[in-house]
Each structure stands twice: as structure tokens, then as C-alpha cells.
Amino acid sequence: MPHQAHLTPPVNEQDHTQGPAHAPVTLVLYGDYECPYTRQSLTGVRAIQQELGEQLRFVFRNFPLLEIHPHALQCAEAAEAADAQGKFWEMHTYIFHHQHTLEDSDLQHFAEAVGLNMAQFEQDMAHHRYRERIKRDVESGEESGVQGTPTFYINGVRYDASWEQEVLRAALEKALKA
């Protein structure tokens, strides 16, 4: 089956989103918590979010590159476990800010730092409660033609140009005018 350059499935209520659902532009990122390029791209995304405000909805989907990032899956699980407690974005940001240290014990400290119920977090991690959800993100990425991280989609269409802040902002502003 040929890979398509369109987002499959479209953004839905199961996604992690920031910004209004009715925003004229939706930026989806398939990312890996251990990927330095995903971390770098998020710096630009955060600045663009500040600039575009309510005109932009940002979506994060997990795409851990297991062959090259041994901690990526556990990090994704930790973010999903935090989501179950209403703190996905706090954990997401914390992991990327502390990307140089991602052992299981570090993830415990991160969970404490963002104020999670530790008994629940430890249970979720021990039972790999969110592996299926992560697997669904990865499968949707594969169906959508993702081959590495970061991979972006603007309004459902894969964006293959630079993720440098100025270039990405220009593409998003073009989508706003379309």
C-alpha cells in the first residue's frame, strides 16, 4: 500500500490538543520524547503558538523510534499516564526539558514534579496501561507516511519543508490565508 501524505485518522477527541477545535489551522506533530529534533522543533512551535494564539490548534501524537531511542516508549507511557490525571502537557513539557536524563527513576521524579498521584502513576507504568494508545498513534503515523521525527501535518497534509521556526510560521500563515 503506498504511503499517503494525508493525516489518518483526522484529529479527534482522543488526541492531545492545545488551542481551539475551531481554529482555522491545525498543526499535528508526530514526535519522539527522546528525539533531539522533536525537542528543537517544539521550541519553535511554542513561539508560533504564542504568535498565532486562537488561530492555531496544536496536536501531539506519539511516534517513539524504538530502534534508536531506548527510553522513548517509557516516556510516551509516562506522558499518557499523566494524561489520565489531567496533566499531559505538564509531563510532556517536563520530559522534553529534561531529555538528557530519561531513566525510569527520572520519570518517577518527573511525575512527582508535575504533581501526579504516584500510586496511580506507578500502577499505570507497571501495567503498561497506555501501550495500546501509543501503538494506535504509531499505526496512524505509519498510515499517514511518517518515517521519522519530527513529522508535521498542516490541516491534514504532510508538511515536508524545514521545521525551523520562521519557515514553519510562514507555512502556517499561508494556510491561514488559504
mmCIF file with all atom_site columns, C-alpha atoms in Angstrom:
data_model
loop_
_atom_site.group_PDB
_atom_site.id
_atom_site.type_symbol
_atom_site.label_atom_id
_atom_site.label_alt_id
_atom_site.label_comp_id
_atom_site.label_asym_id
_atom_site.label_entity_id
_atom_site.label_seq_id
_atom_site.pdbx_PDB_ins_code
_atom_site.Cartn_x
_atom_site.Cartn_y
_atom_site.Cartn_z
_atom_site.occupancy
_atom_site.B_iso_or_equiv
_atom_site.pdbx_formal_charge
_atom_site.auth_seq_id
_atom_site.auth_comp_id
_atom_site.auth_asym_id
_atom_site.auth_atom_id
_atom_site.pdbx_PDB_model_num
ATOM 1   C CA . MET A 1 1   ? 0.000   0.000  0.000  1.00 0.00 ? 1   MET A CA 1
ATOM 2   C CA . PRO A 1 2   ? 1.537   3.360  -0.959 1.00 0.00 ? 2   PRO A CA 1
ATOM 3   C CA . HIS A 1 3   ? 2.081   5.855  1.845  1.00 0.00 ? 3   HIS A CA 1
ATOM 4   C CA . GLN A 1 4   ? -0.089  8.889  1.613  1.00 0.00 ? 4   GLN A CA 1
ATOM 5   C CA . ALA A 1 5   ? 0.806   12.377 2.700  1.00 0.00 ? 5   ALA A CA 1
ATOM 6   C CA . HIS A 1 6   ? -2.534  12.915 4.440  1.00 0.00 ? 6   HIS A CA 1
ATOM 7   C CA . LEU A 1 7   ? -3.236  12.562 8.131  1.00 0.00 ? 7   LEU A CA 1
ATOM 8   C CA . THR A 1 8   ? -5.056  9.347  9.019  1.00 0.00 ? 8   THR A CA 1
ATOM 9   C CA . PRO A 1 9   ? -7.179  9.434  11.075 1.00 0.00 ? 9   PRO A CA 1
ATOM 10  C CA . PRO A 1 10  ? -8.119  13.123 11.234 1.00 0.00 ? 10  PRO A CA 1
ATOM 11  C CA . VAL A 1 11  ? -7.671  14.914 14.568 1.00 0.00 ? 11  VAL A CA 1
ATOM 12  C CA . ASN A 1 12  ? -10.261 13.633 17.040 1.00 0.00 ? 12  ASN A CA 1
ATOM 13  C CA . GLU A 1 13  ? -11.237 13.767 20.702 1.00 0.00 ? 13  GLU A CA 1
ATOM 14  C CA . GLN A 1 14  ? -8.596  11.175 21.601 1.00 0.00 ? 14  GLN A CA 1
ATOM 15  C CA . ASP A 1 15  ? -5.778  13.482 20.525 1.00 0.00 ? 15  ASP A CA 1
ATOM 16  C CA . HIS A 1 16  ? -3.720  15.727 22.795 1.00 0.00 ? 16  HIS A CA 1
ATOM 17  C CA . THR A 1 17  ? -4.591  19.238 21.669 1.00 0.00 ? 17  THR A CA 1
ATOM 18  C CA . GLN A 1 18  ? -3.837  22.817 22.602 1.00 0.00 ? 18  GLN A CA 1
ATOM 19  C CA . GLY A 1 19  ? -5.878  25.642 21.127 1.00 0.00 ? 19  GLY A CA 1
ATOM 20  C CA . PRO A 1 20  ? -9.498  25.782 19.988 1.00 0.00 ? 20  PRO A CA 1
ATOM 21  C CA . ALA A 1 21  ? -11.063 22.971 17.941 1.00 0.00 ? 21  ALA A CA 1
ATOM 22  C CA . HIS A 1 22  ? -12.463 25.621 15.579 1.00 0.00 ? 22  HIS A CA 1
ATOM 23  C CA . ALA A 1 23  ? -9.028  27.172 14.875 1.00 0.00 ? 23  ALA A CA 1
ATOM 24  C CA . PRO A 1 24  ? -8.523  27.774 11.137 1.00 0.00 ? 24  PRO A CA 1
ATOM 25  C CA . VAL A 1 25  ? -5.154  25.982 11.209 1.00 0.00 ? 25  VAL A CA 1
ATOM 26  C CA . THR A 1 26  ? -4.316  22.661 12.864 1.00 0.00 ? 26  THR A CA 1
ATOM 27  C CA . LEU A 1 27  ? -0.676  21.640 13.237 1.00 0.00 ? 27  LEU A CA 1
ATOM 28  C CA . VAL A 1 28  ? -0.115  17.971 14.082 1.00 0.00 ? 28  VAL A CA 1
ATOM 29  C CA . LEU A 1 29  ? 3.290   16.770 15.259 1.00 0.00 ? 29  LEU A CA 1
ATOM 30  C CA . TYR A 1 30  ? 4.342   13.138 15.392 1.00 0.00 ? 30  TYR A CA 1
ATOM 31  C CA . GLY A 1 31  ? 7.165   13.210 17.899 1.00 0.00 ? 31  GLY A CA 1
ATOM 32  C CA . ASP A 1 32  ? 9.510   11.105 19.980 1.00 0.00 ? 32  ASP A CA 1
ATOM 33  C CA . TYR A 1 33  ? 10.321  12.154 23.554 1.00 0.00 ? 33  TYR A CA 1
ATOM 34  C CA . GLU A 1 34  ? 13.960  11.136 23.189 1.00 0.00 ? 34  GLU A CA 1
ATOM 35  C CA . CYS A 1 35  ? 14.470  12.782 19.774 1.00 0.00 ? 35  CYS A CA 1
ATOM 36  C CA . PRO A 1 36  ? 16.578  15.956 19.959 1.00 0.00 ? 36  PRO A CA 1
ATOM 37  C CA . TYR A 1 37  ? 14.998  17.219 16.724 1.00 0.00 ? 37  TYR A CA 1
ATOM 38  C CA . THR A 1 38  ? 11.489  16.863 18.135 1.00 0.00 ? 38  THR A CA 1
ATOM 39  C CA . ARG A 1 39  ? 12.627  18.875 21.171 1.00 0.00 ? 39  ARG A CA 1
ATOM 40  C CA . GLN A 1 40  ? 14.181  21.574 18.975 1.00 0.00 ? 40  GLN A CA 1
ATOM 41  C CA . SER A 1 41  ? 11.102  21.803 16.763 1.00 0.00 ? 41  SER A CA 1
ATOM 42  C CA . LEU A 1 42  ? 8.865   22.263 19.811 1.00 0.00 ? 42  LEU A CA 1
ATOM 43  C CA . THR A 1 43  ? 10.751  25.414 20.776 1.00 0.00 ? 43  THR A CA 1
ATOM 44  C CA . GLY A 1 44  ? 9.624   26.976 17.501 1.00 0.00 ? 44  GLY A CA 1
ATOM 45  C CA . VAL A 1 45  ? 6.111   25.561 17.819 1.00 0.00 ? 45  VAL A CA 1
ATOM 46  C CA . ARG A 1 46  ? 5.702   27.155 21.266 1.00 0.00 ? 46  ARG A CA 1
ATOM 47  C CA . ALA A 1 47  ? 6.777   30.554 19.921 1.00 0.00 ? 47  ALA A CA 1
ATOM 48  C CA . ILE A 1 48  ? 4.414   30.224 16.946 1.00 0.00 ? 48  ILE A CA 1
ATOM 49  C CA . GLN A 1 49  ? 1.570   29.241 19.295 1.00 0.00 ? 49  GLN A CA 1
ATOM 50  C CA . GLN A 1 50  ? 2.171   32.471 21.215 1.00 0.00 ? 50  GLN A CA 1
ATOM 51  C CA . GLU A 1 51  ? 2.083   34.496 17.992 1.00 0.00 ? 51  GLU A CA 1
ATOM 52  C CA . LEU A 1 52  ? -0.940  32.854 16.351 1.00 0.00 ? 52  LEU A CA 1
ATOM 53  C CA . GLY A 1 53  ? -2.964  32.327 19.524 1.00 0.00 ? 53  GLY A CA 1
ATOM 54  C CA . GLU A 1 54  ? -6.563  31.225 18.860 1.00 0.00 ? 54  GLU A CA 1
ATOM 55  C CA . GLN A 1 55  ? -5.855  30.806 15.135 1.00 0.00 ? 55  GLN A CA 1
ATOM 56  C CA . LEU A 1 56  ? -3.793  27.656 15.783 1.00 0.00 ? 56  LEU A CA 1
ATOM 57  C CA . ARG A 1 57  ? -4.653  24.266 17.227 1.00 0.00 ? 57  ARG A CA 1
ATOM 58  C CA . PHE A 1 58  ? -1.610  22.133 18.049 1.00 0.00 ? 58  PHE A CA 1
ATOM 59  C CA . VAL A 1 59  ? -1.797  18.335 18.305 1.00 0.00 ? 59  VAL A CA 1
ATOM 60  C CA . PHE A 1 60  ? 0.870   15.936 19.566 1.00 0.00 ? 60  PHE A CA 1
ATOM 61  C CA . ARG A 1 61  ? 0.890   12.250 18.598 1.00 0.00 ? 61  ARG A CA 1
ATOM 62  C CA . ASN A 1 62  ? 3.416   9.700  19.844 1.00 0.00 ? 62  ASN A CA 1
ATOM 63  C CA . PHE A 1 63  ? 5.879   8.170  17.425 1.00 0.00 ? 63  PHE A CA 1
ATOM 64  C CA . PRO A 1 64  ? 8.633   6.573  19.557 1.00 0.00 ? 64  PRO A CA 1
ATOM 65  C CA . LEU A 1 65  ? 11.572  5.420  17.419 1.00 0.00 ? 65  LEU A CA 1
ATOM 66  C CA . LEU A 1 66  ? 12.330  2.281  19.411 1.00 0.00 ? 66  LEU A CA 1
ATOM 67  C CA . GLU A 1 67  ? 15.339  1.197  17.334 1.00 0.00 ? 67  GLU A CA 1
ATOM 68  C CA . ILE A 1 68  ? 17.319  4.335  18.169 1.00 0.00 ? 68  ILE A CA 1
ATOM 69  C CA . HIS A 1 69  ? 15.731  5.729  21.349 1.00 0.00 ? 69  HIS A CA 1
ATOM 70  C CA . PRO A 1 70  ? 15.622  3.159  24.164 1.00 0.00 ? 70  PRO A CA 1
ATOM 71  C CA . HIS A 1 71  ? 13.632  5.430  26.529 1.00 0.00 ? 71  HIS A CA 1
ATOM 72  C CA . ALA A 1 72  ? 11.105  6.824  24.034 1.00 0.00 ? 72  ALA A CA 1
ATOM 73  C CA . LEU A 1 73  ? 8.353   4.301  24.713 1.00 0.00 ? 73  LEU A CA 1
ATOM 74  C CA . GLN A 1 74  ? 8.564   4.635  28.516 1.00 0.00 ? 74  GLN A CA 1
ATOM 75  C CA . CYS A 1 75  ? 8.491   8.424  28.132 1.00 0.00 ? 75  CYS A CA 1
ATOM 76  C CA . ALA A 1 76  ? 5.383   8.202  25.959 1.00 0.00 ? 76  ALA A CA 1
ATOM 77  C CA . GLU A 1 77  ? 3.814   5.897  28.552 1.00 0.00 ? 77  GLU A CA 1
ATOM 78  C CA . ALA A 1 78  ? 4.651   8.401  31.301 1.00 0.00 ? 78  ALA A CA 1
ATOM 79  C CA . ALA A 1 79  ? 3.035   11.243 29.329 1.00 0.00 ? 79  ALA A CA 1
ATOM 80  C CA . GLU A 1 80  ? -0.074  9.124  28.737 1.00 0.00 ? 80  GLU A CA 1
ATOM 81  C CA . ALA A 1 81  ? -0.204  8.151  32.422 1.00 0.00 ? 81  ALA A CA 1
ATOM 82  C CA . ALA A 1 82  ? -0.035  11.876 33.244 1.00 0.00 ? 82  ALA A CA 1
ATOM 83  C CA . ASP A 1 83  ? -2.865  12.483 30.758 1.00 0.00 ? 83  ASP A CA 1
ATOM 84  C CA . ALA A 1 84  ? -5.043  10.088 32.751 1.00 0.00 ? 84  ALA A CA 1
ATOM 85  C CA . GLN A 1 85  ? -4.577  12.534 35.640 1.00 0.00 ? 85  GLN A CA 1
ATOM 86  C CA . GLY A 1 86  ? -5.210  15.623 33.531 1.00 0.00 ? 86  GLY A CA 1
ATOM 87  C CA . LYS A 1 87  ? -1.545  16.635 33.270 1.00 0.00 ? 87  LYS A CA 1
ATOM 88  C CA . PHE A 1 88  ? -0.448  15.534 29.816 1.00 0.00 ? 88  PHE A CA 1
ATOM 89  C CA . TRP A 1 89  ? 1.020   18.867 28.716 1.00 0.00 ? 89  TRP A CA 1
ATOM 90  C CA . GLU A 1 90  ? 2.822   19.402 32.028 1.00 0.00 ? 90  GLU A CA 1
ATOM 91  C CA . MET A 1 91  ? 4.523   15.995 31.752 1.00 0.00 ? 91  MET A CA 1
ATOM 92  C CA . HIS A 1 92  ? 5.105   16.421 28.005 1.00 0.00 ? 92  HIS A CA 1
ATOM 93  C CA . THR A 1 93  ? 6.956   19.692 28.600 1.00 0.00 ? 93  THR A CA 1
ATOM 94  C CA . TYR A 1 94  ? 8.831   18.350 31.622 1.00 0.00 ? 94  TYR A CA 1
ATOM 95  C CA . ILE A 1 95  ? 10.142  15.324 29.712 1.00 0.00 ? 95  ILE A CA 1
ATOM 96  C CA . PHE A 1 96  ? 11.383  17.461 26.821 1.00 0.00 ? 96  PHE A CA 1
ATOM 97  C CA . HIS A 1 97  ? 13.050  19.914 29.227 1.00 0.00 ? 97  HIS A CA 1
ATOM 98  C CA . HIS A 1 98  ? 14.876  17.028 30.911 1.00 0.00 ? 98  HIS A CA 1
ATOM 99  C CA . GLN A 1 99  ? 15.582  14.960 27.811 1.00 0.00 ? 99  GLN A CA 1
ATOM 100 C CA . HIS A 1 100 ? 19.194  14.305 28.861 1.00 0.00 ? 100 HIS A CA 1
ATOM 101 C CA . THR A 1 101 ? 18.032  12.056 31.712 1.00 0.00 ? 101 THR A CA 1
ATOM 102 C CA . LEU A 1 102 ? 15.203  9.626  30.938 1.00 0.00 ? 102 LEU A CA 1
ATOM 103 C CA . GLU A 1 103 ? 15.717  6.544  33.102 1.00 0.00 ? 103 GLU A CA 1
ATOM 104 C CA . ASP A 1 104 ? 12.666  5.039  34.826 1.00 0.00 ? 104 ASP A CA 1
ATOM 105 C CA . SER A 1 105 ? 13.736  6.646  38.111 1.00 0.00 ? 105 SER A CA 1
ATOM 106 C CA . ASP A 1 106 ? 13.862  10.027 36.338 1.00 0.00 ? 106 ASP A CA 1
ATOM 107 C CA . LEU A 1 107 ? 10.320  9.543  35.066 1.00 0.00 ? 107 LEU A CA 1
ATOM 108 C CA . GLN A 1 108 ? 9.257   8.915  38.678 1.00 0.00 ? 108 GLN A CA 1
ATOM 109 C CA . HIS A 1 109 ? 10.805  12.250 39.683 1.00 0.00 ? 109 HIS A CA 1
ATOM 110 C CA . PHE A 1 110 ? 9.098   13.987 36.761 1.00 0.00 ? 110 PHE A CA 1
ATOM 111 C CA . ALA A 1 111 ? 5.740   12.552 37.844 1.00 0.00 ? 111 ALA A CA 1
ATOM 112 C CA . GLU A 1 112 ? 6.301   13.872 41.364 1.00 0.00 ? 112 GLU A CA 1
ATOM 113 C CA . ALA A 1 113 ? 7.407   17.245 39.991 1.00 0.00 ? 113 ALA A CA 1
ATOM 114 C CA . VAL A 1 114 ? 4.201   17.720 37.960 1.00 0.00 ? 114 VAL A CA 1
ATOM 115 C CA . GLY A 1 115 ? 2.069   16.638 40.920 1.00 0.00 ? 115 GLY A CA 1
ATOM 116 C CA . LEU A 1 116 ? 0.772   13.242 39.869 1.00 0.00 ? 116 LEU A CA 1
ATOM 117 C CA . ASN A 1 117 ? -0.813  10.715 42.199 1.00 0.00 ? 117 ASN A CA 1
ATOM 118 C CA . MET A 1 118 ? 2.239   8.452  42.449 1.00 0.00 ? 118 MET A CA 1
ATOM 119 C CA . ALA A 1 119 ? 0.391   5.239  43.312 1.00 0.00 ? 119 ALA A CA 1
ATOM 120 C CA . GLN A 1 120 ? -1.754  5.621  40.193 1.00 0.00 ? 120 GLN A CA 1
ATOM 121 C CA . PHE A 1 121 ? 1.249   6.593  38.039 1.00 0.00 ? 121 PHE A CA 1
ATOM 122 C CA . GLU A 1 122 ? 3.285   3.595  39.232 1.00 0.00 ? 122 GLU A CA 1
ATOM 123 C CA . GLN A 1 123 ? 0.343   1.235  38.580 1.00 0.00 ? 123 GLN A CA 1
ATOM 124 C CA . ASP A 1 124 ? -0.171  2.640  35.081 1.00 0.00 ? 124 ASP A CA 1
ATOM 125 C CA . MET A 1 125 ? 3.518   2.294  34.276 1.00 0.00 ? 125 MET A CA 1
ATOM 126 C CA . ALA A 1 126 ? 3.868   -1.204 35.755 1.00 0.00 ? 126 ALA A CA 1
ATOM 127 C CA . HIS A 1 127 ? 0.876   -2.485 33.772 1.00 0.00 ? 127 HIS A CA 1
ATOM 128 C CA . HIS A 1 128 ? 1.796   -0.609 30.563 1.00 0.00 ? 128 HIS A CA 1
ATOM 129 C CA . ARG A 1 129 ? -1.757  0.701  30.621 1.00 0.00 ? 129 ARG A CA 1
ATOM 130 C CA . TYR A 1 130 ? -1.269  3.096  27.694 1.00 0.00 ? 130 TYR A CA 1
ATOM 131 C CA . ARG A 1 131 ? 0.798   0.972  25.283 1.00 0.00 ? 131 ARG A CA 1
ATOM 132 C CA . GLU A 1 132 ? -2.249  0.344  23.075 1.00 0.00 ? 132 GLU A CA 1
ATOM 133 C CA . ARG A 1 133 ? -2.937  4.069  22.790 1.00 0.00 ? 133 ARG A CA 1
ATOM 134 C CA . ILE A 1 134 ? 0.694   4.719  21.824 1.00 0.00 ? 134 ILE A CA 1
ATOM 135 C CA . LYS A 1 135 ? 0.513   1.860  19.324 1.00 0.00 ? 135 LYS A CA 1
ATOM 136 C CA . ARG A 1 136 ? -2.562  3.492  17.747 1.00 0.00 ? 136 ARG A CA 1
ATOM 137 C CA . ASP A 1 137 ? -0.600  6.757  17.360 1.00 0.00 ? 137 ASP A CA 1
ATOM 138 C CA . VAL A 1 138 ? 2.313   4.892  15.742 1.00 0.00 ? 138 VAL A CA 1
ATOM 139 C CA . GLU A 1 139 ? -0.005  2.996  13.393 1.00 0.00 ? 139 GLU A CA 1
ATOM 140 C CA . SER A 1 140 ? -1.758  6.219  12.386 1.00 0.00 ? 140 SER A CA 1
ATOM 141 C CA . GLY A 1 141 ? 1.656   7.765  11.760 1.00 0.00 ? 141 GLY A CA 1
ATOM 142 C CA . GLU A 1 142 ? 2.699   4.849  9.569  1.00 0.00 ? 142 GLU A CA 1
ATOM 143 C CA . GLU A 1 143 ? -0.584  5.064  7.629  1.00 0.00 ? 143 GLU A CA 1
ATOM 144 C CA . SER A 1 144 ? -0.007  8.804  7.231  1.00 0.00 ? 144 SER A CA 1
ATOM 145 C CA . GLY A 1 145 ? 3.503   8.318  5.839  1.00 0.00 ? 145 GLY A CA 1
ATOM 146 C CA . VAL A 1 146 ? 5.564   9.267  8.918  1.00 0.00 ? 146 VAL A CA 1
ATOM 147 C CA . GLN A 1 147 ? 9.100   7.897  8.616  1.00 0.00 ? 147 GLN A CA 1
ATOM 148 C CA . GLY A 1 148 ? 10.891  9.856  11.310 1.00 0.00 ? 148 GLY A CA 1
ATOM 149 C CA . THR A 1 149 ? 10.507  12.564 13.908 1.00 0.00 ? 149 THR A CA 1
ATOM 150 C CA . PRO A 1 150 ? 9.510   15.277 13.950 1.00 0.00 ? 150 PRO A CA 1
ATOM 151 C CA . THR A 1 151 ? 6.894   14.964 11.209 1.00 0.00 ? 151 THR A CA 1
ATOM 152 C CA . PHE A 1 152 ? 4.308   17.718 10.851 1.00 0.00 ? 152 PHE A CA 1
ATOM 153 C CA . TYR A 1 153 ? 0.903   17.945 9.186  1.00 0.00 ? 153 TYR A CA 1
ATOM 154 C CA . ILE A 1 154 ? -0.777  21.269 8.450  1.00 0.00 ? 154 ILE A CA 1
ATOM 155 C CA . ASN A 1 155 ? -4.557  20.962 8.118  1.00 0.00 ? 155 ASN A CA 1
ATOM 156 C CA . GLY A 1 156 ? -4.173  17.251 7.453  1.00 0.00 ? 156 GLY A CA 1
ATOM 157 C CA . VAL A 1 157 ? -1.463  17.456 4.779  1.00 0.00 ? 157 VAL A CA 1
ATOM 158 C CA . ARG A 1 158 ? 2.112   16.374 5.476  1.00 0.00 ? 158 ARG A CA 1
ATOM 159 C CA . TYR A 1 159 ? 4.489   19.315 5.686  1.00 0.00 ? 159 TYR A CA 1
ATOM 160 C CA . ASP A 1 160 ? 7.899   18.295 4.336  1.00 0.00 ? 160 ASP A CA 1
ATOM 161 C CA . ALA A 1 161 ? 9.783   21.610 4.443  1.00 0.00 ? 161 ALA A CA 1
ATOM 162 C CA . SER A 1 162 ? 12.025  22.804 7.272  1.00 0.00 ? 162 SER A CA 1
ATOM 163 C CA . TRP A 1 163 ? 10.651  22.861 10.800 1.00 0.00 ? 163 TRP A CA 1
ATOM 164 C CA . GLU A 1 164 ? 12.802  25.892 11.586 1.00 0.00 ? 164 GLU A CA 1
ATOM 165 C CA . GLN A 1 165 ? 10.559  28.437 13.287 1.00 0.00 ? 165 GLN A CA 1
ATOM 166 C CA . GLU A 1 166 ? 10.482  31.090 10.511 1.00 0.00 ? 166 GLU A CA 1
ATOM 167 C CA . VAL A 1 167 ? 9.846   28.567 7.725  1.00 0.00 ? 167 VAL A CA 1
ATOM 168 C CA . LEU A 1 168 ? 7.162   26.715 9.678  1.00 0.00 ? 168 LEU A CA 1
ATOM 169 C CA . ARG A 1 169 ? 5.496   30.002 10.704 1.00 0.00 ? 169 ARG A CA 1
ATOM 170 C CA . ALA A 1 170 ? 5.380   31.097 7.036  1.00 0.00 ? 170 ALA A CA 1
ATOM 171 C CA . ALA A 1 171 ? 3.720   27.799 6.060  1.00 0.00 ? 171 ALA A CA 1
ATOM 172 C CA . LEU A 1 172 ? 1.151   28.177 8.852  1.00 0.00 ? 172 LEU A CA 1
ATOM 173 C CA . GLU A 1 173 ? 0.434   31.796 7.856  1.00 0.00 ? 173 GLU A CA 1
ATOM 174 C CA . LYS A 1 174 ? -0.021  30.660 4.244  1.00 0.00 ? 174 LYS A CA 1
ATOM 175 C CA . ALA A 1 175 ? -2.521  28.036 5.474  1.00 0.00 ? 175 ALA A CA 1
ATOM 176 C CA . LEU A 1 176 ? -4.311  30.764 7.438  1.00 0.00 ? 176 LEU A CA 1
ATOM 177 C CA . LYS A 1 177 ? -4.814  32.794 4.271  1.00 0.00 ? 177 LYS A CA 1
ATOM 178 C CA . ALA A 1 178 ? -5.946  29.799 2.190  1.00 0.00 ? 178 ALA A CA 1
#
